[in-house]
CSV table of C-alpha atoms in Angstrom, one decimal:
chain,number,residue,atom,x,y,z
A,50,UNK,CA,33.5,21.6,-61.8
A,51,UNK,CA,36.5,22.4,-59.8
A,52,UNK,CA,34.2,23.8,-57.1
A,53,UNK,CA,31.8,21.0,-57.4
A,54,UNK,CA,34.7,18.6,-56.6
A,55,UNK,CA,36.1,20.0,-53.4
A,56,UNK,CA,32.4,20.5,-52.0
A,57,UNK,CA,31.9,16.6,-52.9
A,58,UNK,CA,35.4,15.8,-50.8
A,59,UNK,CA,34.2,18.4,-47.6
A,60,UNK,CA,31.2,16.4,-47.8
A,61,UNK,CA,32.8,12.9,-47.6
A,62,UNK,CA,35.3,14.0,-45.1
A,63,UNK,CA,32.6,15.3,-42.6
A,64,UNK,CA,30.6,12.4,-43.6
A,65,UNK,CA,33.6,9.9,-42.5
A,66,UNK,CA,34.5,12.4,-39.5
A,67,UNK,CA,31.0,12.1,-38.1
A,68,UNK,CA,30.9,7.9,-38.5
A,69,UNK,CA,34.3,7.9,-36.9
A,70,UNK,CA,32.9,9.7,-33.9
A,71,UNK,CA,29.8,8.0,-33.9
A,72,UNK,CA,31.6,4.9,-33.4
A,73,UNK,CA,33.6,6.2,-30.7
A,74,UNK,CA,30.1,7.3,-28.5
A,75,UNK,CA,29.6,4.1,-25.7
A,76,UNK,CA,26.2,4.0,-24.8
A,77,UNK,CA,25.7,4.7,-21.2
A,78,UNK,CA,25.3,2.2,-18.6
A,79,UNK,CA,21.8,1.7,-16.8
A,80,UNK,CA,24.0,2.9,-13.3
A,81,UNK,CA,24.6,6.0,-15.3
A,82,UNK,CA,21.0,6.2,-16.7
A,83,UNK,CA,20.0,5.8,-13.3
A,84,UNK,CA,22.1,8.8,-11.8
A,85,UNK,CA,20.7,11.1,-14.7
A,86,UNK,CA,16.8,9.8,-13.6
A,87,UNK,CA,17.7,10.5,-9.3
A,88,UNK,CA,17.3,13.5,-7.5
A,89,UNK,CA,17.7,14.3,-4.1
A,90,UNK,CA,14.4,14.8,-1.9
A,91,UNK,CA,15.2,16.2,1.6
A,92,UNK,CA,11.9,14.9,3.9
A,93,UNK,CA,10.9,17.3,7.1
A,94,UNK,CA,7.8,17.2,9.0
A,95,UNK,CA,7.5,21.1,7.9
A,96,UNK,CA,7.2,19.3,3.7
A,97,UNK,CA,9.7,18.6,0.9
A,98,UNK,CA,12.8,20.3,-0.4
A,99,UNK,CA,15.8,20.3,-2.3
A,100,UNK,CA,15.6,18.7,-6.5
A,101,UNK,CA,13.7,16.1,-6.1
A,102,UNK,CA,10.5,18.2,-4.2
A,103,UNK,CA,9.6,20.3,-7.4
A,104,UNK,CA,9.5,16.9,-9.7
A,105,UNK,CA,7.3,15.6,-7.4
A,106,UNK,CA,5.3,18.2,-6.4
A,107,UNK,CA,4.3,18.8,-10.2
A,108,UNK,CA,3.9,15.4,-10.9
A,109,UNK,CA,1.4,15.1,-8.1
A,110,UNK,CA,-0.1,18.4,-9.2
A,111,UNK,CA,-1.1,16.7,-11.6
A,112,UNK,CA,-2.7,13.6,-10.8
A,113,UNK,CA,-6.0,12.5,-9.8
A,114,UNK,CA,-4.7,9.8,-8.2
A,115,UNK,CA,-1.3,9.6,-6.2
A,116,UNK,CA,-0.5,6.0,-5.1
A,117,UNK,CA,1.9,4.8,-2.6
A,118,UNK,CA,3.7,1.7,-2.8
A,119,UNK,CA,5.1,1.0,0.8
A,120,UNK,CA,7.1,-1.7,3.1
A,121,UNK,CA,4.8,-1.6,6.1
A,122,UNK,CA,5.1,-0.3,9.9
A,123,UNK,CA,8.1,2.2,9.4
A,124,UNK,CA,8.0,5.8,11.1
A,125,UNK,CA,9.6,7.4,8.3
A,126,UNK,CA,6.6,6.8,5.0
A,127,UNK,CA,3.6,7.9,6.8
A,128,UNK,CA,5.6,10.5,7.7
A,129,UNK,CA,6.3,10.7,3.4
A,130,UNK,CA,2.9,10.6,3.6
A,131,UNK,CA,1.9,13.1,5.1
A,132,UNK,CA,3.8,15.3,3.0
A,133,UNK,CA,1.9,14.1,-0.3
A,134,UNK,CA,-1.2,14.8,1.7
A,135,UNK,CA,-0.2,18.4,2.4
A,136,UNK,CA,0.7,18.3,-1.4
A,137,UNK,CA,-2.9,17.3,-2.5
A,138,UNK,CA,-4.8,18.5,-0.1
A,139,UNK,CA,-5.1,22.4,-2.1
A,140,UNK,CA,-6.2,20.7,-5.0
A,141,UNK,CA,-8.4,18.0,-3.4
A,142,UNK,CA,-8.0,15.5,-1.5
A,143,UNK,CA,-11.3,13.6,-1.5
A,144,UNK,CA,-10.5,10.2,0.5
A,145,UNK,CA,-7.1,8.2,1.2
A,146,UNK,CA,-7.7,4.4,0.6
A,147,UNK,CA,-6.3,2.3,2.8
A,148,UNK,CA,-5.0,-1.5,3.2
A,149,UNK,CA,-7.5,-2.5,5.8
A,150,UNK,CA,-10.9,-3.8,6.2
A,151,UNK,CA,-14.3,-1.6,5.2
A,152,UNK,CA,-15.6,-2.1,8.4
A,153,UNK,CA,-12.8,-1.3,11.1
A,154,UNK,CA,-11.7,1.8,8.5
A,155,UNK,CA,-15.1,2.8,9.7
A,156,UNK,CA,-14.6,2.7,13.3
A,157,UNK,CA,-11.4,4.7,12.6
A,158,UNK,CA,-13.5,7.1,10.4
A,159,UNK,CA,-15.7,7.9,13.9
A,160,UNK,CA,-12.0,8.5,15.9
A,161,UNK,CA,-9.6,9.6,13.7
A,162,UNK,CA,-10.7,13.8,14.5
A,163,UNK,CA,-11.2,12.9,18.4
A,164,UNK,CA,-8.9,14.9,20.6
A,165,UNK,CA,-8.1,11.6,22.2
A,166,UNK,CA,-7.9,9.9,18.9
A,167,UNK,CA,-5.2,7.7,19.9
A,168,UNK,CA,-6.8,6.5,23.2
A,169,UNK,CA,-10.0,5.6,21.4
A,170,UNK,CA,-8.4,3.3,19.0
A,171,UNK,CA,-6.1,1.9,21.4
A,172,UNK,CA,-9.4,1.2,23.1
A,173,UNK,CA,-11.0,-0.4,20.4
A,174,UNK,CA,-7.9,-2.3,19.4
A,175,UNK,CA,-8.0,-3.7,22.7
A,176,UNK,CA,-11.4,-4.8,23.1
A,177,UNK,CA,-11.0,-6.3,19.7
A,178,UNK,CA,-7.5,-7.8,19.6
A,179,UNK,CA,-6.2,-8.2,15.9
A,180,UNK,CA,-9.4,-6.3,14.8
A,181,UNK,CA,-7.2,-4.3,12.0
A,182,UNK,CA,-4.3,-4.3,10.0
A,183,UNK,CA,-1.9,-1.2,9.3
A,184,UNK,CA,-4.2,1.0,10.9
A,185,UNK,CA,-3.3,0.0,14.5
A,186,UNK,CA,-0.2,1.5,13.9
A,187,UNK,CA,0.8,4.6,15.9
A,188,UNK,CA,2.5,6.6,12.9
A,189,UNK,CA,-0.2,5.7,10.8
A,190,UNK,CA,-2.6,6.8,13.1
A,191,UNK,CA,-0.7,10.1,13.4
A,192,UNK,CA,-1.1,10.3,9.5
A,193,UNK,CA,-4.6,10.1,8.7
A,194,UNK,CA,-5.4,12.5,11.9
A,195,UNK,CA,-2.6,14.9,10.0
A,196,UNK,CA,-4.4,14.3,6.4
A,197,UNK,CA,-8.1,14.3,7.8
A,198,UNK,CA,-7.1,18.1,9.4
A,199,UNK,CA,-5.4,19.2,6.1
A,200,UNK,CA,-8.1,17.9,3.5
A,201,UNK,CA,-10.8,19.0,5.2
A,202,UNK,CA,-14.1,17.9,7.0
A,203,UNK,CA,-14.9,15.6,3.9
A,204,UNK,CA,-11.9,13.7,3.8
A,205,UNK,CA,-12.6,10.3,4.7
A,206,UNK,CA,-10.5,6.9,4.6
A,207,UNK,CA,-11.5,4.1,2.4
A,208,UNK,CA,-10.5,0.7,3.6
A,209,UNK,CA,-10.2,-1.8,0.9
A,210,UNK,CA,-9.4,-4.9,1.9
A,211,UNK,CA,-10.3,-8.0,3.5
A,212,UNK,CA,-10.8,-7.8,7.1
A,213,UNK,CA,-8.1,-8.7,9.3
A,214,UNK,CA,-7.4,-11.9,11.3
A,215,UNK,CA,-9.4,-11.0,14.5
A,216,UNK,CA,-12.4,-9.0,13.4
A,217,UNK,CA,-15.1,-11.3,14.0
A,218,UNK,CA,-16.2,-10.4,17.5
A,219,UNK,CA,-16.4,-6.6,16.5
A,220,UNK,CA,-18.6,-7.9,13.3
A,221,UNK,CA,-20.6,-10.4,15.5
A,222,UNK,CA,-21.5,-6.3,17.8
A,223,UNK,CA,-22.1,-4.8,15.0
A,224,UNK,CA,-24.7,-7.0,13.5
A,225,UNK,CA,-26.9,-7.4,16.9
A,226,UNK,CA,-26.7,-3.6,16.6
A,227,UNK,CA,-28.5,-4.1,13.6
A,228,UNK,CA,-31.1,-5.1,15.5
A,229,UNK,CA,-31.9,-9.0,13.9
A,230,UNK,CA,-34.9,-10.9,14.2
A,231,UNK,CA,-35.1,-13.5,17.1
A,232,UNK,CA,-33.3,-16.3,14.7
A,233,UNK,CA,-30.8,-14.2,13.3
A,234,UNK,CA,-29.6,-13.2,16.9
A,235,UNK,CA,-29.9,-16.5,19.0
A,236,UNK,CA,-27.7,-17.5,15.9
A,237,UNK,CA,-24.9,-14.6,16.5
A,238,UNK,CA,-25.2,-14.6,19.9
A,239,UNK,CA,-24.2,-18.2,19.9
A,240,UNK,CA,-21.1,-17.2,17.4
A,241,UNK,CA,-20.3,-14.5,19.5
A,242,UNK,CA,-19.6,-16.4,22.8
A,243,UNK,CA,-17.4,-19.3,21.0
A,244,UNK,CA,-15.9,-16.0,19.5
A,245,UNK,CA,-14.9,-14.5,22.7
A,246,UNK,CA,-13.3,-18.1,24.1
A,247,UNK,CA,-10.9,-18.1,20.8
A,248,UNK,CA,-9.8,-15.0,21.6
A,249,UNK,CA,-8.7,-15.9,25.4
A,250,UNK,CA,-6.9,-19.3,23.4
A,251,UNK,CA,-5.8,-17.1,21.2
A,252,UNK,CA,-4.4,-14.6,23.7
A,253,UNK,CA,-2.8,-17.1,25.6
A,254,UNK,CA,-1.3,-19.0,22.1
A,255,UNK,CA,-0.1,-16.0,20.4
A,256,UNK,CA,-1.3,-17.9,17.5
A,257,UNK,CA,-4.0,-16.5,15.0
A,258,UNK,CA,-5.0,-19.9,13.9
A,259,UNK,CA,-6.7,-20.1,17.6
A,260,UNK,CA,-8.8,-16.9,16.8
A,261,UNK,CA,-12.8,-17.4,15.6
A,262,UNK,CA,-11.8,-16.6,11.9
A,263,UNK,CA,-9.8,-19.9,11.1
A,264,UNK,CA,-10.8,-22.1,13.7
A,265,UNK,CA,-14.8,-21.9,13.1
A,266,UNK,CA,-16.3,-24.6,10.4
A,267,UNK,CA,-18.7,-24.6,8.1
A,268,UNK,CA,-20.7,-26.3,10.6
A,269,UNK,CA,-20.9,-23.8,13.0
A,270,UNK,CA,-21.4,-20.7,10.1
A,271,UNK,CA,-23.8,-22.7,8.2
A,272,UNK,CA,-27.0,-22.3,10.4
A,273,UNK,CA,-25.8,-18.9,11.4
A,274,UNK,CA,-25.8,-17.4,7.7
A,275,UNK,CA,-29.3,-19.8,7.0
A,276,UNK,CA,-30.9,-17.5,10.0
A,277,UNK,CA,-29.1,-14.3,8.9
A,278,UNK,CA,-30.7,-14.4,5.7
A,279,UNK,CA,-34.3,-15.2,7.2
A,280,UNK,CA,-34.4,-12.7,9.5
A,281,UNK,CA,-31.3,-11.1,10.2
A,282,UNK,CA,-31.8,-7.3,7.7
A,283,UNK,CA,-29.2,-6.4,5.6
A,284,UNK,CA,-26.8,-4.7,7.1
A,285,UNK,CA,-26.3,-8.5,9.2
A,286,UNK,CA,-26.3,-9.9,5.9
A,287,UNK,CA,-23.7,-8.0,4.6
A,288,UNK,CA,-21.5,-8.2,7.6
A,289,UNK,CA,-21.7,-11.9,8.0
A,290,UNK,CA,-21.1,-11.9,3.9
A,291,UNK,CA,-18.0,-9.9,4.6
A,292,UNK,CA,-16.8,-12.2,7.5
A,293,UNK,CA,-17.3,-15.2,5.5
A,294,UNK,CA,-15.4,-13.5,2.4
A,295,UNK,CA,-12.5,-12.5,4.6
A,296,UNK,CA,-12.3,-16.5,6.0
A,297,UNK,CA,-12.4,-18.2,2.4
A,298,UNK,CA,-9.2,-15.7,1.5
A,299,UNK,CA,-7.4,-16.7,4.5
A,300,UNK,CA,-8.5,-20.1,3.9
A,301,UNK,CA,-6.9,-20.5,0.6
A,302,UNK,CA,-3.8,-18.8,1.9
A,303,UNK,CA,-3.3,-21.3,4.2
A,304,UNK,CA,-4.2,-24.1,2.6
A,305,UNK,CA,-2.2,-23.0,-0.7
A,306,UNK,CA,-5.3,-23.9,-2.8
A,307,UNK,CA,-7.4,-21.5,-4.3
A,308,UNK,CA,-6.5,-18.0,-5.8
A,309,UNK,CA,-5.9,-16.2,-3.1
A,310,UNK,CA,-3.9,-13.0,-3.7
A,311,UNK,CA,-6.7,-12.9,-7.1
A,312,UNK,CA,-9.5,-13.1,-5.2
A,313,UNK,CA,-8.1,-10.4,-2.2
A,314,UNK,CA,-7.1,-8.4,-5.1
A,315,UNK,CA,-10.9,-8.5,-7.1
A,316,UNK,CA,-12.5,-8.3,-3.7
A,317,UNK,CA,-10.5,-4.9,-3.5
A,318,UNK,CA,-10.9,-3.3,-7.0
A,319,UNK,CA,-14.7,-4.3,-6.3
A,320,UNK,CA,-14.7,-2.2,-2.8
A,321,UNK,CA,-13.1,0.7,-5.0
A,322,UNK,CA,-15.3,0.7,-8.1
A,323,UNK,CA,-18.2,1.1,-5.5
A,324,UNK,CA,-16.5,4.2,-3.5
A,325,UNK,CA,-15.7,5.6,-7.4
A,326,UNK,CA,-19.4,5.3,-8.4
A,327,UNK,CA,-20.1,7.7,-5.2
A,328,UNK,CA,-17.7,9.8,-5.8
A,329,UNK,CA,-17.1,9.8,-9.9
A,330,UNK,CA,-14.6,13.0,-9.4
A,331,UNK,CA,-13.0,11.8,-6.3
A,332,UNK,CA,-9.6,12.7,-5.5
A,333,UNK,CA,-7.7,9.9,-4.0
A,334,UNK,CA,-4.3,8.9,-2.2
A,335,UNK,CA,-3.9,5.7,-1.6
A,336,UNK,CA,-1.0,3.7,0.9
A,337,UNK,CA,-0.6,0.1,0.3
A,338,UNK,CA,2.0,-2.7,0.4
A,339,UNK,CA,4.1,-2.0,-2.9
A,340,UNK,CA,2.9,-5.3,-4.7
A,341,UNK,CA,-0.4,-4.1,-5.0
A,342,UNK,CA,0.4,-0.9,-6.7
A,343,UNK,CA,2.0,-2.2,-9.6
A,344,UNK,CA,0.6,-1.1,-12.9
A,345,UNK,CA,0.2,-4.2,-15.5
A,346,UNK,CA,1.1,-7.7,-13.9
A,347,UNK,CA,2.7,-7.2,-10.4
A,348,UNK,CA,5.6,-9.6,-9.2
A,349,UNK,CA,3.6,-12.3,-7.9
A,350,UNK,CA,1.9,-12.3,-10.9
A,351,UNK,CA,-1.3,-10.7,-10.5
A,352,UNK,CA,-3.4,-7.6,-12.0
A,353,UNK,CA,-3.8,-6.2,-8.7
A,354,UNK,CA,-5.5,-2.8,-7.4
A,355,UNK,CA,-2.5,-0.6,-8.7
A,356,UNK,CA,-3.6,-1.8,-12.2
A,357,UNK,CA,-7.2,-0.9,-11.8
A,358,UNK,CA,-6.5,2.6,-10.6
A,359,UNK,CA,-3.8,3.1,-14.0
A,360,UNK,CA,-6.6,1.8,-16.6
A,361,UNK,CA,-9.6,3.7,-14.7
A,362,UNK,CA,-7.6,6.7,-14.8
A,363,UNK,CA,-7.0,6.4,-18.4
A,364,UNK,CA,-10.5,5.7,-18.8
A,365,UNK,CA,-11.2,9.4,-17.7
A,366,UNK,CA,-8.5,11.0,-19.1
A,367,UNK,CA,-7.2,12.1,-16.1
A,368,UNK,CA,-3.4,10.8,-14.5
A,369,UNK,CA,-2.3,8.2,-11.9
A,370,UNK,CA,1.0,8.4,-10.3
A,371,UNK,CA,2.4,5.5,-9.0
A,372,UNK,CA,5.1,5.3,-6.6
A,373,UNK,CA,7.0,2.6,-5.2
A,374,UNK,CA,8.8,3.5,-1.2
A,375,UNK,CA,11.4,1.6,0.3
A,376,UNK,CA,14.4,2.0,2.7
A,377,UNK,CA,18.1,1.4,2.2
A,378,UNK,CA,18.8,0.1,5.9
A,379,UNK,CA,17.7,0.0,9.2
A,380,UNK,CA,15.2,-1.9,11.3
A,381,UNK,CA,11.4,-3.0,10.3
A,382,UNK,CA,8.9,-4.2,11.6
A,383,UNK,CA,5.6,-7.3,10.6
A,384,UNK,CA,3.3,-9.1,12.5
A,385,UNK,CA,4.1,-11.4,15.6
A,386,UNK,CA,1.3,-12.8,16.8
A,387,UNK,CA,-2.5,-12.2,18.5
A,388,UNK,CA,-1.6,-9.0,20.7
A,389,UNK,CA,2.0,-8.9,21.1
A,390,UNK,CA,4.0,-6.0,20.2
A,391,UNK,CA,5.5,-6.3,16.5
A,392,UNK,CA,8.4,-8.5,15.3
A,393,UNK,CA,11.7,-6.2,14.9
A,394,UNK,CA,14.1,-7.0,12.8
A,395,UNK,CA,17.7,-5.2,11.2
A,396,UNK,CA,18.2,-4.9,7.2
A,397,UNK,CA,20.3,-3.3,5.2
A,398,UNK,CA,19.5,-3.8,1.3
A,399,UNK,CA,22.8,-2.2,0.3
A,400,UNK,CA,25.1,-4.8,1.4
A,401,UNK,CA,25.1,-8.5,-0.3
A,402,UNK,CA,25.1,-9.5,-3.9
A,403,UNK,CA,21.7,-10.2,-4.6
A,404,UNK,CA,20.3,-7.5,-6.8
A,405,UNK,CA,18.3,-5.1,-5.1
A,406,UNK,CA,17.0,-2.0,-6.4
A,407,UNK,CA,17.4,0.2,-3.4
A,408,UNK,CA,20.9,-0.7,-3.6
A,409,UNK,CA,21.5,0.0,-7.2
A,410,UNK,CA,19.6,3.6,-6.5
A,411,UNK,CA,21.7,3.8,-3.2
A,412,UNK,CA,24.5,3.1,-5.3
A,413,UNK,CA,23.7,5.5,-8.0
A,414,UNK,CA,23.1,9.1,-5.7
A,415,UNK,CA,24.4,12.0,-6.8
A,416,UNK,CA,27.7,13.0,-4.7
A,417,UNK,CA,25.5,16.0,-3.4
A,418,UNK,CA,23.7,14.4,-1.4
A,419,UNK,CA,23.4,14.7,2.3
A,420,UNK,CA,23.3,12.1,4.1
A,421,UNK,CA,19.8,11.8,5.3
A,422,UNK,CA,18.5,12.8,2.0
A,423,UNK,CA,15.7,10.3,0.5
A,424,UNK,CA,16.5,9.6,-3.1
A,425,UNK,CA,13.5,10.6,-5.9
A,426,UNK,CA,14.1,7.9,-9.1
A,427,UNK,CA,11.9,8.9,-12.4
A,428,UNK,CA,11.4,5.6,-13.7
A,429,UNK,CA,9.9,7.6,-16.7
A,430,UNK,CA,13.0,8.7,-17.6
A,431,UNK,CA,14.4,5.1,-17.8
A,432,UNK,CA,11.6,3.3,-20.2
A,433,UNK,CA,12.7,2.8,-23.3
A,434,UNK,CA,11.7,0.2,-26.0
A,435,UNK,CA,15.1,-2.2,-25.2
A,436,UNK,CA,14.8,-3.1,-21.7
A,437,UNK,CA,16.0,-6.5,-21.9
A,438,UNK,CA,19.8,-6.4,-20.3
A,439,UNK,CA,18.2,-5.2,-17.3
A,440,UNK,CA,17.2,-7.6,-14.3
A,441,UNK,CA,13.8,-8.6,-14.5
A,442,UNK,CA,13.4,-6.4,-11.1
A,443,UNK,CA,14.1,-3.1,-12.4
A,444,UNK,CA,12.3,-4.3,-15.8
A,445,UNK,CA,9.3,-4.5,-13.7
A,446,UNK,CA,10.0,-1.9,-11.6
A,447,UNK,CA,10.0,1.1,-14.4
A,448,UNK,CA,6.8,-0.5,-16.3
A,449,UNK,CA,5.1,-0.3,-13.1
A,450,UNK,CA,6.0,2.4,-11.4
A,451,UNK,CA,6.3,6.0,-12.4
A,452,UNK,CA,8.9,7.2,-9.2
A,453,UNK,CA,10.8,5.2,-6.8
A,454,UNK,CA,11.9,7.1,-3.8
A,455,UNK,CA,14.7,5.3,-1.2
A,456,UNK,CA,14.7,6.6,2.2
A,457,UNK,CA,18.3,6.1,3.6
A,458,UNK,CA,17.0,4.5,7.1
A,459,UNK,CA,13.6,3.4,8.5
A,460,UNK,CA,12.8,2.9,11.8
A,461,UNK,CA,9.5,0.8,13.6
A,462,UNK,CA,6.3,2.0,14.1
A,463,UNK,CA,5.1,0.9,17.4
A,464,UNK,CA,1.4,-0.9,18.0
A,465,UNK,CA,-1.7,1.1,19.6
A,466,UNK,CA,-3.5,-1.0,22.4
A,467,UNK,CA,-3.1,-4.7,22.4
A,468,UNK,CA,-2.8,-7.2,25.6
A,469,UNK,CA,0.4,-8.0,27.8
A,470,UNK,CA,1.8,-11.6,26.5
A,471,UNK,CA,1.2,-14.1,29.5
């Protein structure tokens, strides 16, 4: 009994011991989380290296589908991606699908391998002012030519998106190359030349509401798309479809009627789900702006292509990684009118109070770090089934995204072609 007795009190005493110290444990912070989940990722033209490079390396190892979340016309992520091209490209790389419109992704298809690649679509860009989005960037030129010669002679872009703001002269050519009947093309031909006197407005304005797309009516479209559809084949028909399709988005953005970010965002998964039906085992990368690759609801509070790609990889069993890229400071870059060179503009996300995510991860890198390393965030690491004391940002953030990565300074891209502002 004696024996009994004693084991009973060591029992208690470790019992009380262990409570005591459990009580004494503070849970850590979501700053400390956060430096457990970062890693540095040193970023070279030659590839990745340092921590972060073999976690994600594997993680795109293993993925079917590696998706890149972006803030536009920076130097420094198409050079990022780049890297995850070289990264896929040995197990795959089947297409990279881009934020642009099916048909000017086309014409950069037919250039993108040209020795003078960049003086073709300069070319084109020019005869075509405001024909495409993203893809009239230099350093994104420079990275599809890069991933084209890494993946292989398949590897083509996909280009998802409406078209952009000054494509309709390019689409009005490309229909009479269809070869229409004789009511179809009087019709075009007639859209074509009130096409080509927007653009000179439009030059001279700067402004894009002077361009065809959103100064046309229904009026003039009307008896155009009534002789398409008698005459005009179907490859007209499903160019003036397209044109009409990318008008109603802009329409309702302008207007503030409509759904418009729902209906660019179904017109996209639509695009997709064709190219996927083509290619059932396709391997794709795909660059967008970061909204779009959200999985669940994104920010603005849409379902939007980022979704699509998470449930249709779960569909067939296979894994999508989604990434979100951003930069801590520096200068970007957006859109500043019919031809002119791009807006330029300083930021520096680590400075203010606001909340900010790449300031919290800025704020969080490990004391290793070099200075001009990017930082590599598992936001697997951080879900967990009590998220609520964090901001409704980084709540979002880590349900849909699987990595964020903070470069510490981006710098502009510059324009291809374009006219001289008068």
């Amino acid at each position: 009994m004696r024996l009994k007795s004693i084991g009973a009190a060591l029992s208690l005493a470790c019992l009380c011991a262990a409570s005591a110290y459990a009580e004494t444990v503070v849970p850590l912070t979501f700053a400390d989380r956060l430096a457990q989940a970062g890693a540095p990722l040193t970023v070279r033209p030659e590839g990745f290296s340092g921590p972060g490079a073999a976690i994600l390396s594997d993680a795109v190892d293993a993925s079917r589908y590696v998706l890149i979340g972006e803030s536009h016309f920076s130097r420094e992520i198409p050079a990022f991606t780049t890297n995850v091209c070289r990264l896929m490209a040995p197990g795959g790389l089947t297409a990279m699908a881009v934020e642009t419109g099916p048909e000017a992704t086309e014409a950069v298809n037919a250039r993108m391998r040209a020795p003078d690649r960049e003086q073709q679509i300069a070319d084109f860009i020019t005869a075509y002012p405001d024909v495409m989005a993203f893809l009239n960037s230099r350093a994104e030129g420079q990275t599809v030519a890069d991933c084209a010669a890494v993946a292989g002679p398949a590897f083509k872009l996909w280009g998802l998106d409406q078209e952009f703001l000054g494509v309709s002269g390019y689409l009005f050519s490309q229909m009479l190359a269809s070869g229409p009947g004789p009511l179809a093309r009087a019709q075009i031909e007639a859209l074509a030349e009130q096409e080509r006197t927007a653009v000179q407005a439009a030059l001279a304005s700067g402004s894009p509401t002077d361009l065809f797309l959103l100064k046309a009516t229904d009026a003039a479209l009307d008896p155009a798309g009534a002789a398409i559809d008698q005459d005009g084949g179907d490859r007209a028909k499903a160019l003036f479809a397209a044109l009409r399709e990318t008008r109603a988005i802009y329409q309702a953005s302008q207007s503030g009627r409509g759904d418009a970010n729902g209906r660019r965002a179904r017109l996209m998964k639509r695009t997709l789900a064709a190219h996927l039906a083509e290619v059932p085992q396709a391997r794709v990368l795909m660059k967008f702006g970061a909204y779009h690759l959200y999985k669940g609801y994104n920010p603005l509070g849409q379902r939007d292509v980022g979704n699509f790609v998470a449930e249709h990889a779960d569909g067939q069993n296979v894994k999508a990684l989604n990434l979100i890229v951003g930069g801590a400071r520096g200068t970007g870059a957006g859109y500043n009118g019919v031809g002119r060179p791009m807006k330029v503009y300083d930021f520096d996300a680590t400075t203010g109070k606001d909340s900010d995510w790449r300031k919290d991860v800025m704020l969080a890198r490990p004391s290793g770090a070099a200075p001009d390393d990017w930082i590599l965030v598992d936001l697997r690491r951080l879900r967990s089934r009590d998220m609520k004391d964090l901001t409704p940002e980084w709540r979002e953030l880590i349900l849909g995204y699987d990595f964020a990565v903070v470069a510490p300074e981006l710098s502009p891209s510059t324009k291809l072609g374009g006219h001289d502002a008068p």
